[in-house]
């Protein structure tokens, strides 16, 4: 119909990467569970294995989608002492991966070898439902799964089964299907699943930059000029 479309790329990369790392740490170190124990009186005397989780030091991190956000996540995780980065996607990116000495591997191998899996890919017909029963069954029982891309990349029923039956250790999600997630959804009943309300870009600076860019796209479109960022179909 000749309708021009503007969008706001790049501006949320850093904010989403920060949130991905925050969600990963909150999940692997069981922070929401620990906070609840403080509130409920579960915090009593010291116990050797109480509230133990999994650390990043000397771990293998698998990133599904080494685009702008995936790279920004890897850049932030590297100083934690990650031993090895794996990544998968539509094809290898040797120049991009060199910064992290990341190895391009098939999805199945990424699932099998990663201690932490972070999903930062785009939602496409190829990635829809990609993280499913087969994927979770290949992961280690001590693995942590984090998704900050799109909810539909994950088969949520399969994820629930994997978490409920100890197939994987924990999951952290900033995206779900649908959004908002119904308050009675089975995933919300699991202590080893941390779910956030899609707040990846929710910093004041990022949202302000997005708004300005959207306004500039709109003004340029009304003037018949090239938009700062236009989706060319």
CSV table of C-alpha atoms in Angstrom, one decimal:
chain,number,residue,atom,x,y,z
A,1,UNK,CA,0.0,0.0,0.0
A,2,UNK,CA,3.0,2.3,-0.2
A,3,UNK,CA,3.2,2.8,3.6
A,4,UNK,CA,6.7,3.6,4.8
A,5,UNK,CA,8.0,1.9,7.9
A,6,UNK,CA,10.6,3.3,10.3
A,7,UNK,CA,12.2,1.4,13.1
A,8,UNK,CA,14.8,1.9,15.9
A,9,UNK,CA,17.8,-0.5,15.5
A,10,UNK,CA,21.0,-0.5,17.5
A,11,UNK,CA,19.8,1.8,20.3
A,12,UNK,CA,18.7,-1.1,22.6
A,13,UNK,CA,21.7,-3.3,22.1
A,14,UNK,CA,23.6,-2.4,25.3
A,15,UNK,CA,20.5,-2.3,27.5
A,16,UNK,CA,19.3,-5.7,26.3
A,17,UNK,CA,22.8,-7.2,26.7
A,18,UNK,CA,23.0,-5.8,30.3
A,19,UNK,CA,19.6,-7.3,31.1
A,20,UNK,CA,20.6,-10.6,29.6
A,21,UNK,CA,23.6,-10.8,31.9
A,22,UNK,CA,21.5,-9.7,34.9
A,23,UNK,CA,18.9,-12.4,34.1
A,24,UNK,CA,21.6,-15.0,33.7
A,25,UNK,CA,23.2,-14.2,37.0
A,26,UNK,CA,19.9,-13.9,38.8
A,27,UNK,CA,18.9,-17.4,37.5
A,28,UNK,CA,22.2,-19.3,37.9
A,29,UNK,CA,22.7,-17.9,41.5
A,30,UNK,CA,19.0,-18.3,42.3
A,31,UNK,CA,18.6,-14.8,43.5
A,32,UNK,CA,14.7,-14.6,43.5
A,33,UNK,CA,14.6,-17.9,45.4
A,34,UNK,CA,17.1,-16.6,47.9
A,35,UNK,CA,15.2,-13.3,48.4
A,36,UNK,CA,12.0,-15.3,49.0
A,37,UNK,CA,13.8,-17.4,51.7
A,38,UNK,CA,14.7,-14.1,53.5
A,39,UNK,CA,11.1,-12.9,53.4
A,40,UNK,CA,9.5,-16.3,54.4
A,41,UNK,CA,11.9,-17.1,57.3
A,42,UNK,CA,13.6,-19.9,55.4
A,43,UNK,CA,17.0,-18.2,56.2
A,44,UNK,CA,18.2,-19.9,59.4
A,45,UNK,CA,21.6,-21.4,60.2
A,46,UNK,CA,24.4,-21.8,57.6
A,47,UNK,CA,24.2,-25.0,55.6
A,48,UNK,CA,26.9,-26.2,53.2
A,49,UNK,CA,24.8,-26.6,50.1
A,50,UNK,CA,21.8,-24.4,50.8
A,51,UNK,CA,20.9,-22.0,47.9
A,52,UNK,CA,23.9,-23.1,45.9
A,53,UNK,CA,23.8,-22.4,42.2
A,54,UNK,CA,26.2,-22.3,39.3
A,55,UNK,CA,29.0,-19.8,38.5
A,56,UNK,CA,30.4,-18.5,35.2
A,57,UNK,CA,34.0,-18.9,36.0
A,58,UNK,CA,35.6,-21.7,33.9
A,59,UNK,CA,32.3,-22.3,32.1
A,60,UNK,CA,31.2,-22.8,28.5
A,61,UNK,CA,28.7,-20.3,27.2
A,62,UNK,CA,26.7,-21.0,24.1
A,63,UNK,CA,25.1,-18.0,22.3
A,64,UNK,CA,22.3,-18.7,19.8
A,65,UNK,CA,22.6,-15.7,17.4
A,66,UNK,CA,25.9,-13.8,17.4
A,67,UNK,CA,24.5,-10.6,16.2
A,68,UNK,CA,24.7,-7.1,17.8
A,69,UNK,CA,23.1,-8.2,21.1
A,70,UNK,CA,24.8,-11.6,21.1
A,71,UNK,CA,28.2,-10.0,20.7
A,72,UNK,CA,27.4,-7.4,23.4
A,73,UNK,CA,26.4,-10.3,25.8
A,74,UNK,CA,29.7,-12.2,25.1
A,75,UNK,CA,31.7,-9.0,25.6
A,76,UNK,CA,30.2,-8.6,29.1
A,77,UNK,CA,30.5,-12.2,30.1
A,78,UNK,CA,34.1,-12.6,29.1
A,79,UNK,CA,35.5,-10.8,32.2
A,80,UNK,CA,33.7,-13.3,34.4
A,81,UNK,CA,36.3,-15.9,33.5
A,82,UNK,CA,34.3,-17.9,30.9
A,83,UNK,CA,36.5,-20.6,29.5
A,84,UNK,CA,34.9,-21.0,26.1
A,85,UNK,CA,32.3,-19.4,23.9
A,86,UNK,CA,30.3,-21.4,21.3
A,87,UNK,CA,27.8,-19.9,18.9
A,88,UNK,CA,25.4,-20.9,16.2
A,89,UNK,CA,23.3,-19.2,13.6
A,90,UNK,CA,22.7,-19.0,9.9
A,91,UNK,CA,26.4,-19.2,9.2
A,92,UNK,CA,29.9,-18.7,10.8
A,93,UNK,CA,31.1,-15.2,11.5
A,94,UNK,CA,34.8,-15.6,11.8
A,95,UNK,CA,35.7,-11.9,12.1
A,96,UNK,CA,33.0,-11.3,14.7
A,97,UNK,CA,33.8,-14.4,16.6
A,98,UNK,CA,37.6,-13.7,16.8
A,99,UNK,CA,37.1,-11.2,19.6
A,100,UNK,CA,35.8,-14.0,21.9
A,101,UNK,CA,37.7,-16.9,20.3
A,102,UNK,CA,34.1,-18.3,19.8
A,103,UNK,CA,33.6,-21.5,17.9
A,104,UNK,CA,30.8,-21.9,15.4
A,105,UNK,CA,29.0,-25.2,16.1
A,106,UNK,CA,25.7,-26.9,15.2
A,107,UNK,CA,22.8,-26.3,17.5
A,108,UNK,CA,22.9,-29.8,18.9
A,109,UNK,CA,26.6,-29.5,19.9
A,110,UNK,CA,25.9,-26.1,21.5
A,111,UNK,CA,23.2,-27.7,23.6
A,112,UNK,CA,25.3,-30.6,24.6
A,113,UNK,CA,28.5,-28.7,25.6
A,114,UNK,CA,27.2,-25.4,27.1
A,115,UNK,CA,26.9,-24.7,30.8
A,116,UNK,CA,24.9,-21.6,29.9
A,117,UNK,CA,22.8,-21.1,26.8
A,118,UNK,CA,21.8,-17.5,25.9
A,119,UNK,CA,19.3,-17.0,23.0
A,120,UNK,CA,19.7,-13.6,21.2
A,121,UNK,CA,18.6,-14.6,17.7
A,122,UNK,CA,15.9,-13.1,15.5
A,123,UNK,CA,12.5,-14.9,15.3
A,124,UNK,CA,12.2,-16.4,11.8
A,125,UNK,CA,10.5,-19.5,10.4
A,126,UNK,CA,13.9,-21.3,10.9
A,127,UNK,CA,14.2,-20.3,14.6
A,128,UNK,CA,10.5,-20.6,15.6
A,129,UNK,CA,10.2,-23.4,18.2
A,130,UNK,CA,13.9,-24.2,17.8
A,131,UNK,CA,14.5,-24.7,21.6
A,132,UNK,CA,12.3,-27.7,22.0
A,133,UNK,CA,12.2,-31.1,23.7
A,134,UNK,CA,15.1,-32.5,21.6
A,135,UNK,CA,17.2,-29.4,22.4
A,136,UNK,CA,16.6,-29.4,26.1
A,137,UNK,CA,17.1,-33.2,26.3
A,138,UNK,CA,20.7,-32.6,24.9
A,139,UNK,CA,21.5,-30.0,27.6
A,140,UNK,CA,23.4,-30.9,30.8
A,141,UNK,CA,21.3,-31.3,33.9
A,142,UNK,CA,23.4,-28.5,35.4
A,143,UNK,CA,22.8,-26.1,32.5
A,144,UNK,CA,21.0,-22.7,32.7
A,145,UNK,CA,18.9,-21.4,29.7
A,146,UNK,CA,18.3,-17.7,29.1
A,147,UNK,CA,16.1,-16.2,26.4
A,148,UNK,CA,16.0,-12.5,25.7
A,149,UNK,CA,15.1,-12.7,22.0
A,150,UNK,CA,11.5,-13.7,21.3
A,151,UNK,CA,9.2,-16.1,23.2
A,152,UNK,CA,8.2,-18.1,20.1
A,153,UNK,CA,11.8,-19.3,19.7
A,154,UNK,CA,11.1,-21.6,22.7
A,155,UNK,CA,8.5,-24.4,22.9
A,156,UNK,CA,7.3,-23.4,26.4
A,157,UNK,CA,5.6,-26.7,27.1
A,158,UNK,CA,8.9,-28.5,26.4
A,159,UNK,CA,10.8,-26.0,28.6
A,160,UNK,CA,8.3,-26.6,31.5
A,161,UNK,CA,8.8,-30.3,31.3
A,162,UNK,CA,12.6,-29.9,31.2
A,163,UNK,CA,12.6,-27.7,34.2
A,164,UNK,CA,10.0,-29.7,36.2
A,165,UNK,CA,11.8,-33.0,35.7
A,166,UNK,CA,15.3,-31.7,36.3
A,167,UNK,CA,16.5,-32.1,32.7
A,168,UNK,CA,18.1,-28.7,33.0
A,169,UNK,CA,18.9,-26.7,36.1
A,170,UNK,CA,17.1,-23.4,35.5
A,171,UNK,CA,15.8,-20.9,33.0
A,172,UNK,CA,15.5,-17.1,32.8
A,173,UNK,CA,13.1,-15.5,30.3
A,174,UNK,CA,12.5,-11.9,29.4
A,175,UNK,CA,10.2,-12.9,26.6
A,176,UNK,CA,7.3,-15.3,26.5
A,177,UNK,CA,4.3,-16.5,24.4
A,178,UNK,CA,1.9,-14.8,24.9
A,179,UNK,CA,2.9,-11.5,26.5
A,180,UNK,CA,1.8,-10.7,29.1
A,181,UNK,CA,2.1,-14.3,30.3
A,182,UNK,CA,-1.1,-15.4,32.1
A,183,UNK,CA,-0.6,-15.3,35.9
A,184,UNK,CA,-1.7,-19.0,36.1
A,185,UNK,CA,0.9,-20.2,33.5
A,186,UNK,CA,2.6,-23.4,34.7
A,187,UNK,CA,6.1,-21.9,34.2
A,188,UNK,CA,5.3,-19.4,37.0
A,189,UNK,CA,4.9,-22.2,39.5
A,190,UNK,CA,8.5,-23.4,39.1
A,191,UNK,CA,11.1,-22.1,41.6
A,192,UNK,CA,13.9,-22.6,39.0
A,193,UNK,CA,12.3,-20.4,36.3
A,194,UNK,CA,12.8,-16.6,36.5
A,195,UNK,CA,10.5,-14.6,34.2
A,196,UNK,CA,10.7,-10.9,33.6
A,197,UNK,CA,8.0,-8.7,31.7
A,198,UNK,CA,10.0,-8.0,28.5
A,199,UNK,CA,12.1,-5.2,30.0
A,200,UNK,CA,15.3,-5.7,27.9
A,201,UNK,CA,15.3,-2.1,26.7
A,202,UNK,CA,13.9,-0.6,29.8
A,203,UNK,CA,16.5,2.0,30.8
A,204,UNK,CA,15.5,5.7,30.8
A,205,UNK,CA,18.3,6.6,28.3
A,206,UNK,CA,17.4,3.8,25.9
A,207,UNK,CA,13.7,4.5,25.8
A,208,UNK,CA,14.4,8.2,25.4
A,209,UNK,CA,16.7,7.5,22.4
A,210,UNK,CA,14.2,5.2,20.9
A,211,UNK,CA,11.4,7.8,21.2
A,212,UNK,CA,13.6,10.5,19.6
A,213,UNK,CA,14.5,8.2,16.7
A,214,UNK,CA,10.9,7.2,16.2
A,215,UNK,CA,9.9,10.9,16.1
A,216,UNK,CA,12.6,11.7,13.6
A,217,UNK,CA,11.6,8.8,11.4
A,218,UNK,CA,8.0,10.1,11.5
A,219,UNK,CA,8.9,13.7,10.6
A,220,UNK,CA,11.2,12.6,7.8
A,221,UNK,CA,8.4,10.3,6.4
A,222,UNK,CA,5.9,13.2,6.6
A,223,UNK,CA,8.3,15.4,4.7
A,224,UNK,CA,8.9,12.8,2.0
A,225,UNK,CA,12.5,12.6,3.0
A,226,UNK,CA,14.7,9.5,3.7
A,227,UNK,CA,14.1,8.3,7.3
A,228,UNK,CA,17.1,7.9,9.6
A,229,UNK,CA,16.2,4.2,9.8
A,230,UNK,CA,13.7,3.0,7.3
A,231,UNK,CA,12.7,-0.6,6.7
A,232,UNK,CA,13.0,-1.2,3.0
A,233,UNK,CA,10.8,-4.1,1.9
